[in-house]
Coordinates of N, CA and C in Angstrom, one line a residue:
M178 N -89.4 -34.2 -46.7 CA -88.4 -35.3 -45.9 C -88.3 -35.2 -44.5
L179 N -87.9 -36.3 -43.2 CA -88.3 -35.9 -42.3 C -87.2 -35.7 -41.5
L180 N -87.1 -35.3 -40.2 CA -86.1 -34.8 -39.4 C -86.2 -35.8 -38.1
V181 N -85.6 -36.6 -38.0 CA -85.6 -37.7 -36.7 C -84.9 -37.2 -35.4
I182 N -85.7 -36.8 -34.2 CA -84.5 -36.5 -33.2 C -84.5 -37.8 -32.2
E183 N -83.3 -38.2 -31.5 CA -83.8 -39.1 -30.0 C -82.7 -39.0 -29.6
T184 N -83.2 -38.6 -28.0 CA -82.0 -38.1 -27.4 C -82.3 -38.7 -25.8
A185 N -83.4 -40.1 -26.0 CA -83.9 -40.6 -25.0 C -82.6 -41.3 -24.0
F186 N -81.6 -42.2 -25.2 CA -80.8 -42.8 -24.5 C -79.4 -42.5 -25.5
A187 N -79.6 -42.0 -26.3 CA -78.5 -41.4 -27.0 C -78.2 -40.2 -27.9
L188 N -77.8 -39.9 -28.5 CA -77.8 -38.5 -29.1 C -77.8 -38.7 -30.9
S189 N -78.6 -38.8 -31.4 CA -79.1 -39.4 -32.6 C -80.1 -38.6 -33.4
V190 N -79.6 -38.2 -34.5 CA -80.5 -37.2 -35.3 C -80.3 -37.7 -36.8
A191 N -81.1 -38.3 -37.7 CA -81.3 -38.5 -39.0 C -82.2 -37.7 -39.7
L192 N -82.1 -37.6 -41.2 CA -82.7 -36.9 -42.2 C -82.8 -37.9 -43.0
L193 N -84.2 -38.2 -43.2 CA -85.2 -39.3 -43.6 C -85.7 -38.9 -45.2
D194 N -85.5 -39.4 -46.3 CA -86.5 -39.3 -47.5 C -86.8 -40.6 -47.8
D195 N -88.4 -40.9 -47.1 CA -88.8 -42.2 -47.1 C -88.0 -43.1 -46.6
D196 N -87.8 -43.9 -46.9 CA -87.0 -45.1 -46.5 C -85.1 -45.0 -46.6
R197 N -84.8 -43.8 -47.0 CA -83.6 -43.6 -47.3 C -82.9 -42.4 -46.6
I198 N -81.8 -43.0 -45.8 CA -80.9 -41.8 -45.1 C -80.2 -40.8 -46.0
V199 N -80.4 -39.7 -45.6 CA -79.6 -38.9 -46.5 C -79.1 -38.0 -45.5
A200 N -78.7 -38.5 -44.5 CA -77.4 -37.4 -43.3 C -77.9 -38.3 -42.2
E201 N -76.9 -38.6 -41.4 CA -77.4 -38.8 -40.1 C -76.0 -38.1 -39.1
E202 N -76.2 -38.4 -37.5 CA -75.3 -38.3 -36.7 C -75.8 -39.0 -35.9
H203 N -75.1 -40.0 -35.2 CA -75.4 -41.3 -34.0 C -73.9 -41.4 -33.0
R204 N -74.7 -40.7 -32.0 CA -73.5 -41.3 -30.6 C -74.0 -41.3 -29.8
E205 N -73.5 -42.4 -29.1 CA -74.2 -42.3 -27.3 C -73.2 -42.1 -26.4
V206 N -74.1 -40.8 -25.9 CA -73.2 -40.0 -24.6 C -74.0 -40.2 -23.6
G207 N -73.2 -40.2 -22.4 CA -74.0 -39.9 -21.3 C -74.5 -38.8 -20.9
R208 N -74.0 -37.5 -20.8 CA -74.6 -36.4 -20.9 C -74.0 -35.3 -21.7
G209 N -74.4 -34.2 -21.8 CA -74.0 -33.2 -22.7 C -75.3 -32.7 -24.1
H210 N -76.4 -33.7 -23.9 CA -77.4 -33.6 -24.9 C -77.4 -32.2 -25.3
A211 N -77.8 -30.9 -24.2 CA -78.0 -29.9 -24.6 C -77.3 -29.1 -25.4
E212 N -76.0 -29.8 -25.0 CA -74.6 -28.7 -25.9 C -74.8 -29.7 -27.1
A213 N -74.9 -30.4 -27.5 CA -74.3 -31.5 -28.7 C -75.4 -31.5 -29.5
L214 N -76.9 -31.3 -29.5 CA -77.6 -31.6 -30.3 C -78.0 -30.8 -31.3
M215 N -78.4 -29.4 -30.9 CA -78.5 -28.4 -31.9 C -77.4 -28.4 -33.3
P216 N -76.1 -28.6 -32.5 CA -75.0 -28.7 -34.0 C -75.3 -29.8 -34.4
A217 N -75.7 -31.1 -34.0 CA -75.9 -32.1 -34.4 C -77.1 -32.0 -35.7
V218 N -78.3 -31.4 -35.1 CA -79.4 -31.3 -36.0 C -78.8 -29.9 -37.3
A219 N -77.8 -29.5 -36.8 CA -77.4 -28.2 -37.9 C -76.2 -29.1 -38.8
A220 N -75.5 -30.0 -38.4 CA -74.8 -31.1 -39.1 C -75.8 -31.8 -40.6
V221 N -76.8 -32.4 -39.4 CA -77.9 -33.3 -40.5 C -78.5 -32.3 -41.9
V222 N -79.2 -31.0 -41.2 CA -80.1 -30.7 -42.4 C -79.4 -29.3 -42.9
G223 N -78.1 -28.7 -42.3 CA -77.6 -28.1 -43.5 C -78.0 -26.9 -43.6
G224 N -78.2 -25.8 -44.4 CA -78.8 -24.6 -44.2 C -80.1 -24.8 -45.0
D225 N -80.6 -25.7 -45.2 CA -81.9 -26.2 -46.2 C -82.7 -26.3 -45.5
H226 N -83.6 -25.8 -44.0 CA -84.5 -26.5 -43.6 C -85.9 -26.6 -44.2
A227 N -85.6 -25.6 -45.8 CA -87.5 -25.6 -46.1 C -87.7 -27.0 -46.8
R228 N -86.7 -28.0 -46.9 CA -87.2 -29.5 -47.2 C -88.0 -30.3 -46.2
I229 N -87.9 -29.9 -45.1 CA -88.1 -30.4 -44.2 C -89.5 -30.4 -43.9
A230 N -90.2 -31.6 -44.1 CA -91.9 -31.8 -44.1 C -92.5 -31.8 -42.5
G231 N -91.5 -32.1 -41.6 CA -92.1 -33.0 -40.4 C -91.1 -33.4 -39.5
I232 N -91.2 -33.3 -38.4 CA -89.9 -33.7 -37.4 C -90.7 -34.9 -36.3
I233 N -90.2 -35.9 -36.4 CA -90.2 -37.2 -35.3 C -89.4 -36.9 -34.3
V234 N -89.8 -36.9 -33.4 CA -88.7 -37.2 -31.8 C -89.2 -38.3 -30.8
D235 N -88.1 -38.6 -30.4 CA -88.6 -40.3 -29.2 C -88.8 -39.4 -28.2
I236 N -90.1 -39.6 -27.5 CA -90.7 -39.6 -26.4 C -90.5 -40.3 -24.9
G237 N -89.8 -41.2 -25.2 CA -89.3 -42.2 -24.7 C -90.3 -43.3 -24.2
P238 N -90.0 -44.1 -23.3 CA -89.2 -43.9 -22.1 C -87.8 -43.9 -21.9
G239 N -87.1 -43.1 -21.3 CA -85.7 -43.0 -21.0 C -85.5 -42.2 -20.3
S240 N -84.2 -41.7 -20.6 CA -83.2 -40.1 -19.7 C -84.2 -39.2 -19.5
F241 N -84.4 -38.5 -18.3 CA -85.5 -37.6 -17.9 C -84.8 -36.5 -18.5
T242 N -83.8 -36.1 -18.7 CA -83.3 -34.7 -19.2 C -83.1 -34.7 -20.6
G243 N -82.6 -36.1 -21.1 CA -82.7 -36.3 -22.5 C -83.7 -36.3 -23.4
L244 N -84.7 -36.3 -22.7 CA -86.7 -36.5 -23.4 C -86.6 -34.7 -23.3
R245 N -86.6 -34.2 -22.2 CA -87.0 -32.7 -22.0 C -85.8 -32.4 -22.8
I246 N -84.9 -32.5 -23.3 CA -84.2 -31.5 -24.2 C -84.6 -31.9 -25.8
G247 N -84.4 -33.5 -26.2 CA -85.1 -33.5 -27.3 C -86.3 -33.2 -27.7
I248 N -87.5 -33.1 -26.7 CA -88.6 -32.9 -27.1 C -89.1 -31.4 -26.9
A249 N -88.3 -30.5 -26.3 CA -88.0 -29.1 -26.4 C -87.6 -28.7 -28.0
A250 N -86.2 -29.1 -28.0 CA -85.9 -28.7 -29.3 C -86.8 -28.9 -30.8
A251 N -87.6 -30.3 -30.6 CA -88.2 -30.5 -31.8 C -89.3 -29.4 -31.6
R252 N -90.2 -29.5 -30.8 CA -91.1 -28.1 -30.7 C -90.6 -27.0 -31.1
A253 N -89.4 -26.4 -30.5 CA -88.8 -25.2 -31.2 C -89.0 -25.2 -32.5
L254 N -88.3 -26.2 -33.1 CA -87.6 -26.1 -34.5 C -89.0 -26.1 -35.3
G255 N -90.3 -27.2 -35.0 CA -91.5 -27.1 -35.5 C -92.3 -25.9 -36.0
L256 N -91.8 -25.3 -34.6 CA -92.6 -23.9 -34.5 C -91.6 -22.6 -35.1
A257 N -90.5 -22.5 -35.4 CA -89.7 -21.9 -35.9 C -89.9 -22.6 -37.5
W258 N -89.8 -23.2 -37.7 CA -89.9 -24.3 -39.7 C -91.2 -23.8 -39.9
G259 N -92.5 -24.1 -39.3 CA -93.6 -24.1 -39.6 C -94.2 -25.8 -40.0
V260 N -93.7 -26.7 -39.5 CA -93.8 -27.9 -39.6 C -94.5 -28.7 -38.4
P261 N -95.3 -29.6 -38.6 CA -95.5 -30.9 -37.5 C -94.8 -31.4 -37.0
V262 N -94.7 -31.4 -35.8 CA -94.2 -32.5 -34.8 C -94.4 -33.5 -34.2
T263 N -94.7 -35.0 -34.3 CA -94.7 -35.9 -33.6 C -94.0 -36.4 -33.0
G264 N -94.5 -37.3 -32.2 CA -93.4 -38.1 -31.4 C -93.5 -40.0 -31.6
V265 N -92.3 -40.5 -31.3 CA -92.1 -42.1 -31.7 C -91.6 -42.2 -30.4
G266 N -92.2 -43.7 -30.0 CA -91.7 -44.6 -28.9 C -89.9 -44.7 -28.6
S267 N -89.2 -44.6 -27.7 CA -87.8 -45.3 -28.1 C -87.9 -46.7 -27.6
L268 N -88.8 -47.4 -27.5 CA -89.0 -49.0 -27.4 C -89.4 -49.6 -28.7
A269 N -90.2 -48.7 -29.3 CA -90.8 -49.0 -30.8 C -89.3 -49.1 -31.6
L270 N -88.4 -47.6 -31.6 CA -87.1 -47.5 -32.4 C -86.3 -48.9 -32.3
I271 N -86.6 -49.5 -31.1 CA -84.9 -50.9 -30.6 C -86.2 -52.3 -31.2
A272 N -87.2 -52.4 -31.2 CA -87.7 -53.4 -31.9 C -87.5 -53.4 -33.2
A273 N -88.1 -52.3 -33.9 CA -87.7 -52.0 -35.2 C -86.4 -52.5 -36.0
A274 N -85.0 -51.7 -35.0 CA -83.8 -52.2 -35.1 C -84.0 -54.0 -35.1
A275 N -84.0 -54.4 -34.3 CA -83.6 -55.6 -34.0 C -84.8 -56.6 -35.6
F276 N -86.2 -56.4 -35.6 CA -86.9 -57.0 -36.9 C -85.7 -57.0 -38.0
A277 N -85.3 -55.5 -38.2 CA -84.7 -55.4 -39.4 C -83.5 -56.2 -39.6
A278 N -82.6 -56.3 -38.4 CA -81.5 -57.1 -38.3 C -81.6 -58.6 -38.5
H279 N -82.8 -59.2 -38.2 CA -83.3 -60.7 -38.0 C -84.9 -60.9 -38.8
P280 N -84.7 -61.4 -40.0 CA -85.7 -61.3 -40.8 C -86.9 -62.1 -40.3
L281 N -86.1 -63.3 -39.6 CA -87.5 -64.3 -39.8 C -88.1 -64.3 -38.0
Q282 N -87.3 -63.1 -37.1 CA -87.8 -62.8 -36.0 C -89.1 -62.3 -35.8
A283 N -90.1 -62.8 -35.1 CA -91.8 -63.2 -35.3 C -91.8 -62.0 -34.1
E284 N -91.4 -61.8 -33.0 CA -91.7 -60.9 -31.9 C -90.2 -60.8 -31.2
V285 N -90.4 -59.5 -30.5 CA -89.2 -59.1 -29.5 C -89.9 -58.1 -28.7
T286 N -89.0 -58.6 -27.5 CA -89.7 -57.3 -26.2 C -88.3 -56.7 -26.3
A287 N -88.5 -55.3 -26.5 CA -87.6 -54.2 -26.9 C -87.3 -53.9 -25.1
V288 N -85.8 -53.7 -24.8 CA -85.9 -53.7 -22.9 C -84.8 -52.4 -22.8
A289 N -85.0 -51.6 -22.2 CA -83.9 -50.8 -21.9 C -83.6 -50.4 -20.4
D290 N -82.3 -50.2 -19.9 CA -82.2 -50.2 -18.6 C -82.6 -48.7 -18.1
A291 N -83.0 -48.9 -17.3 CA -83.8 -47.3 -16.6 C -83.3 -47.1 -15.1
G292 N -81.8 -47.8 -15.1 CA -81.1 -47.4 -13.7 C -81.7 -48.0 -12.3
R293 N -81.1 -48.1 -11.7 CA -81.7 -48.3 -10.2 C -82.3 -49.5 -9.9
G294 N -81.6 -50.9 -10.9 CA -82.0 -52.0 -10.9 C -83.4 -52.1 -11.8
Q295 N -83.6 -51.0 -12.2 CA -84.7 -51.4 -13.5 C -84.8 -51.3 -14.3
V296 N -85.8 -51.8 -15.5 CA -85.5 -51.6 -16.6 C -87.3 -51.1 -17.4
Y297 N -87.2 -50.7 -18.7 CA -87.9 -50.7 -19.5 C -88.1 -51.5 -20.6
W298 N -89.8 -51.8 -20.6 CA -89.6 -52.9 -21.6 C -91.5 -52.7 -22.3
Q299 N -91.4 -53.3 -23.5 CA -92.6 -53.2 -24.6 C -92.4 -54.4 -25.5
A300 N -93.3 -55.5 -25.3 CA -93.5 -56.8 -26.2 C -94.2 -56.1 -27.9
F301 N -93.4 -56.2 -28.7 CA -93.8 -56.1 -30.2 C -94.0 -57.2 -31.2
N302 N -94.7 -57.4 -32.1 CA -94.5 -58.5 -33.1 C -94.3 -57.8 -34.3
R303 N -94.1 -58.5 -35.2 CA -93.0 -57.9 -36.6 C -93.7 -56.9 -37.1
D304 N -95.3 -56.8 -37.6 CA -95.8 -55.7 -38.3 C -96.3 -55.0 -37.1
F305 N -95.8 -54.8 -36.1 CA -96.4 -53.7 -35.0 C -97.8 -53.7 -34.7
S306 N -98.9 -54.4 -35.6 CA -99.7 -54.7 -35.1 C -100.7 -55.2 -33.9
G307 N -99.5 -56.2 -33.0 CA -99.7 -56.4 -31.8 C -98.6 -55.9 -30.8
R308 N -98.8 -55.3 -30.0 CA -98.0 -55.0 -28.6 C -98.8 -54.7 -27.6
S309 N -97.4 -54.9 -26.3 CA -97.9 -54.9 -24.8 C -97.8 -53.4 -24.5
E310 N -98.2 -52.8 -23.6 CA -98.1 -51.4 -23.0 C -96.4 -51.7 -22.5
A311 N -96.0 -50.0 -22.6 CA -94.6 -49.8 -22.3 C -94.5 -50.2 -20.7
A312 N -93.6 -50.4 -19.9 CA -93.7 -51.0 -18.7 C -92.6 -50.6 -18.1
A313 N -92.2 -50.4 -16.7 CA -91.1 -50.3 -16.3 C -91.7 -51.3 -14.8
G314 N -90.3 -51.6 -14.4 CA -90.3 -52.6 -12.8 C -88.7 -53.4 -12.8
T315 N -88.7 -53.6 -12.0 CA -87.4 -54.9 -11.9 C -87.4 -55.8 -12.9
P316 N -86.4 -56.4 -13.7 CA -86.2 -57.6 -14.4 C -87.5 -58.9 -13.7
E317 N -87.1 -59.1 -12.5 CA -87.9 -60.2 -12.0 C -89.3 -60.0 -12.2
T318 N -89.9 -58.6 -12.4 CA -91.5 -58.5 -12.2 C -91.9 -58.6 -13.7
M319 N -90.9 -58.6 -14.8 CA -91.7 -59.0 -15.8 C -92.4 -60.0 -16.5
T320 N -93.1 -59.6 -17.1 CA -94.4 -60.7 -17.2 C -94.3 -61.1 -18.9
L321 N -93.5 -62.0 -19.0 CA -93.1 -62.4 -20.3 C -92.9 -63.7 -20.8
P322 N -93.4 -64.2 -22.1 CA -93.5 -65.6 -22.2 C -92.4 -66.2 -22.7
L323 N -92.4 -67.9 -21.9 CA -90.8 -68.8 -22.0 C -90.1 -68.1 -23.2
R324 N -89.3 -68.1 -23.7 CA -88.3 -68.1 -24.8 C -88.6 -67.0 -25.2
T325 N -88.4 -66.0 -24.4 CA -88.4 -64.8 -24.6 C -87.0 -63.8 -25.5
T326 N -87.6 -63.5 -26.6 CA -86.2 -62.8 -26.8 C -86.7 -61.3 -27.0
C327 N -84.9 -60.7 -26.4 CA -84.7 -59.5 -26.2 C -84.1 -58.5 -27.2
A328 N -84.6 -57.4 -27.0 CA -83.1 -56.5 -27.9 C -83.1 -55.4 -27.0
G329 N -82.2 -54.5 -27.5 CA -82.2 -53.3 -26.7 C -80.7 -52.8 -25.7
P330 N -80.1 -51.8 -24.9 CA -79.7 -51.6 -23.9 C -79.7 -52.3 -22.7
G331 N -80.8 -52.5 -22.4 CA -81.5 -53.6 -21.1 C -81.3 -55.1 -21.4
A332 N -81.2 -55.5 -23.0 CA -81.9 -57.1 -22.9 C -80.8 -57.9 -22.0
T333 N -79.5 -57.8 -22.2 CA -78.8 -58.8 -21.3 C -79.3 -58.2 -19.5
L334 N -79.8 -58.2 -18.8 CA -80.5 -57.9 -18.1 C -81.5 -58.6 -17.4
I335 N -82.1 -59.2 -18.7 CA -82.7 -60.3 -18.5 C -82.9 -61.6 -18.6
P336 N -83.2 -62.3 -17.0 CA -82.7 -63.5 -17.3 C -83.3 -64.7 -17.7
G337 N -82.7 -65.8 -18.4 CA -83.3 -66.7 -19.4 C -83.6 -66.1 -20.8
A338 N -83.5 -65.0 -21.2 CA -83.9 -64.6 -22.3 C -82.8 -64.3 -23.1
T339 N -83.2 -64.9 -24.8 CA -82.3 -64.5 -25.6 C -82.3 -63.4 -26.3
S340 N -80.8 -62.9 -26.0 CA -80.8 -61.2 -26.3 C -80.0 -60.6 -27.7
L341 N -80.5 -60.4 -28.3 CA -80.3 -59.8 -29.3 C -79.5 -58.6 -29.3
D342 N -79.4 -57.9 -30.2 CA -78.5 -56.2 -30.7 C -78.7 -55.4 -29.4
P343 N -77.3 -55.3 -28.3 CA -78.0 -54.1 -26.9 C -77.9 -52.8 -27.3
A344 N -77.9 -52.6 -28.4 CA -77.4 -51.1 -28.8 C -78.7 -50.0 -28.5
P345 N -78.6 -49.1 -28.2 CA -79.7 -47.9 -27.6 C -80.4 -47.7 -29.1
P346 N -81.4 -47.2 -29.1 CA -82.2 -46.4 -30.2 C -81.5 -45.7 -31.1
R347 N -81.9 -45.8 -32.6 CA -81.4 -45.0 -33.3 C -82.2 -44.2 -34.2
A348 N -81.9 -42.8 -34.3 CA -83.1 -41.7 -35.2 C -83.9 -42.4 -36.5
A349 N -82.2 -43.2 -37.4 CA -82.4 -43.3 -38.4 C -83.4 -44.5 -38.4
T350 N -84.0 -45.5 -37.6 CA -84.8 -46.6 -37.4 C -86.1 -46.5 -38.1
L351 N -86.5 -44.9 -37.8 CA -87.9 -44.8 -37.9 C -88.3 -45.4 -39.3
R352 N -87.3 -45.2 -40.4 CA -87.6 -45.5 -41.8 C -87.9 -47.2 -41.4
Y353 N -88.1 -47.9 -40.8 CA -88.8 -49.4 -40.7 C -89.8 -49.7 -39.9
L354 N -90.5 -48.1 -39.7 CA -91.9 -48.4 -38.4 C -92.8 -48.0 -39.7
P355 N -94.4 -48.5 -39.1 CA -95.4 -47.9 -39.7 C -95.6 -46.6 -39.0
R356 N -96.5 -45.8 -39.9 CA -96.2 -43.8 -39.9 C -97.2 -44.3 -38.6
A357 N -97.8 -45.4 -38.3 CA -99.1 -45.2 -37.0 C -98.0 -45.0 -35.4
M358 N -97.2 -45.4 -35.9 CA -95.8 -45.7 -34.6 C -95.3 -44.1 -34.5
W359 N -95.3 -43.4 -35.6 CA -94.6 -42.3 -35.1 C -95.4 -41.2 -35.5
S360 N -97.0 -41.6 -35.2 CA -97.6 -40.4 -35.3 C -98.1 -39.8 -33.4
L361 N -97.5 -40.4 -32.6 CA -98.1 -40.0 -31.3 C -97.5 -38.3 -30.7
P362 N -98.4 -37.7 -29.9 CA -98.1 -36.3 -29.6 C -96.8 -36.8 -28.9
P363 N -96.1 -35.3 -29.4 CA -94.7 -34.9 -28.9 C -94.7 -34.8 -27.3
V364 N -94.9 -35.5 -26.2 CA -94.9 -35.3 -25.2 C -94.5 -36.6 -24.4
P365 N -93.5 -36.3 -23.5 CA -92.8 -37.1 -23.0 C -93.3 -38.4 -22.3
L366 N -93.2 -39.4 -22.4 CA -93.7 -40.7 -21.7 C -92.8 -41.1 -20.2
Y367 N -92.7 -40.8 -19.2 CA -92.3 -40.9 -17.7 C -92.7 -42.6 -17.4
L368 N -92.5 -43.3 -17.3 CA -92.8 -44.7 -16.9 C -92.5 -44.8 -15.3
R369 N -91.4 -43.9 -14.6 CA -91.3 -43.8 -13.2 C -90.8 -42.7 -12.9
A370 N -90.7 -42.2 -11.7 CA -90.5 -40.9 -11.0 C -89.2 -40.6 -11.4
P371 N -88.7 -39.3 -11.1 CA -87.7 -39.4 -11.9 C -86.4 -39.5 -10.4
D372 N -84.8 -39.9 -11.0 CA -83.7 -39.6 -9.8 C -83.7 -38.4 -8.8
A373 N -84.1 -37.8 -9.6 CA -83.5 -36.3 -8.6 C -84.8 -35.9 -8.1
I374 N -84.7 -35.3 -6.5 CA -85.8 -35.2 -6.2 C -86.1 -33.8 -5.5
A375 N -86.8 -32.9 -5.8 CA -86.7 -31.9 -5.8 C -86.6 -31.6 -4.2
P376 N -85.7 -30.4 -3.4 CA -85.7 -30.7 -2.1 C -86.8 -29.6 -1.2

């Protein structure tokens, strides 16, 4: 079984057995990831971590604090349990959910609100064999084809685009992704400088 952790935009933890959701905790939180993540993992895993074969963690882009907390927890658990830890992109999770909900959709651009008038975005086709590089910028600087269909918590910020589900990434959505999409190094993907600057 796989333990999936998503803290880039929400607090989402899932235990997956192939494409079956064994257990899940998912809620949208603005703050408090550090206090809430481990209790959520404990609720999903229960007392039997021996059945966990691997951990997949959302590497972003997303909240700087959320990413650090999720990746650090995944690495610590992987070390303690002796299982591999890999990463998955937050925008890939958004796209996977959109494709699952809209079976006829051939392409989608996953968009997330990056704050300060900026967005993160990445375009995908249905089988994920083709995709653009993840990028950050203002909605006006996005290079997108006409009649673009967007999904994710920043989709409504894109002028002229058709907007699908604006929900944040969900850990359980990993079951819709090919393995190559969740075999990334478990290091944070930062596309812009942090909002907080050290003095």
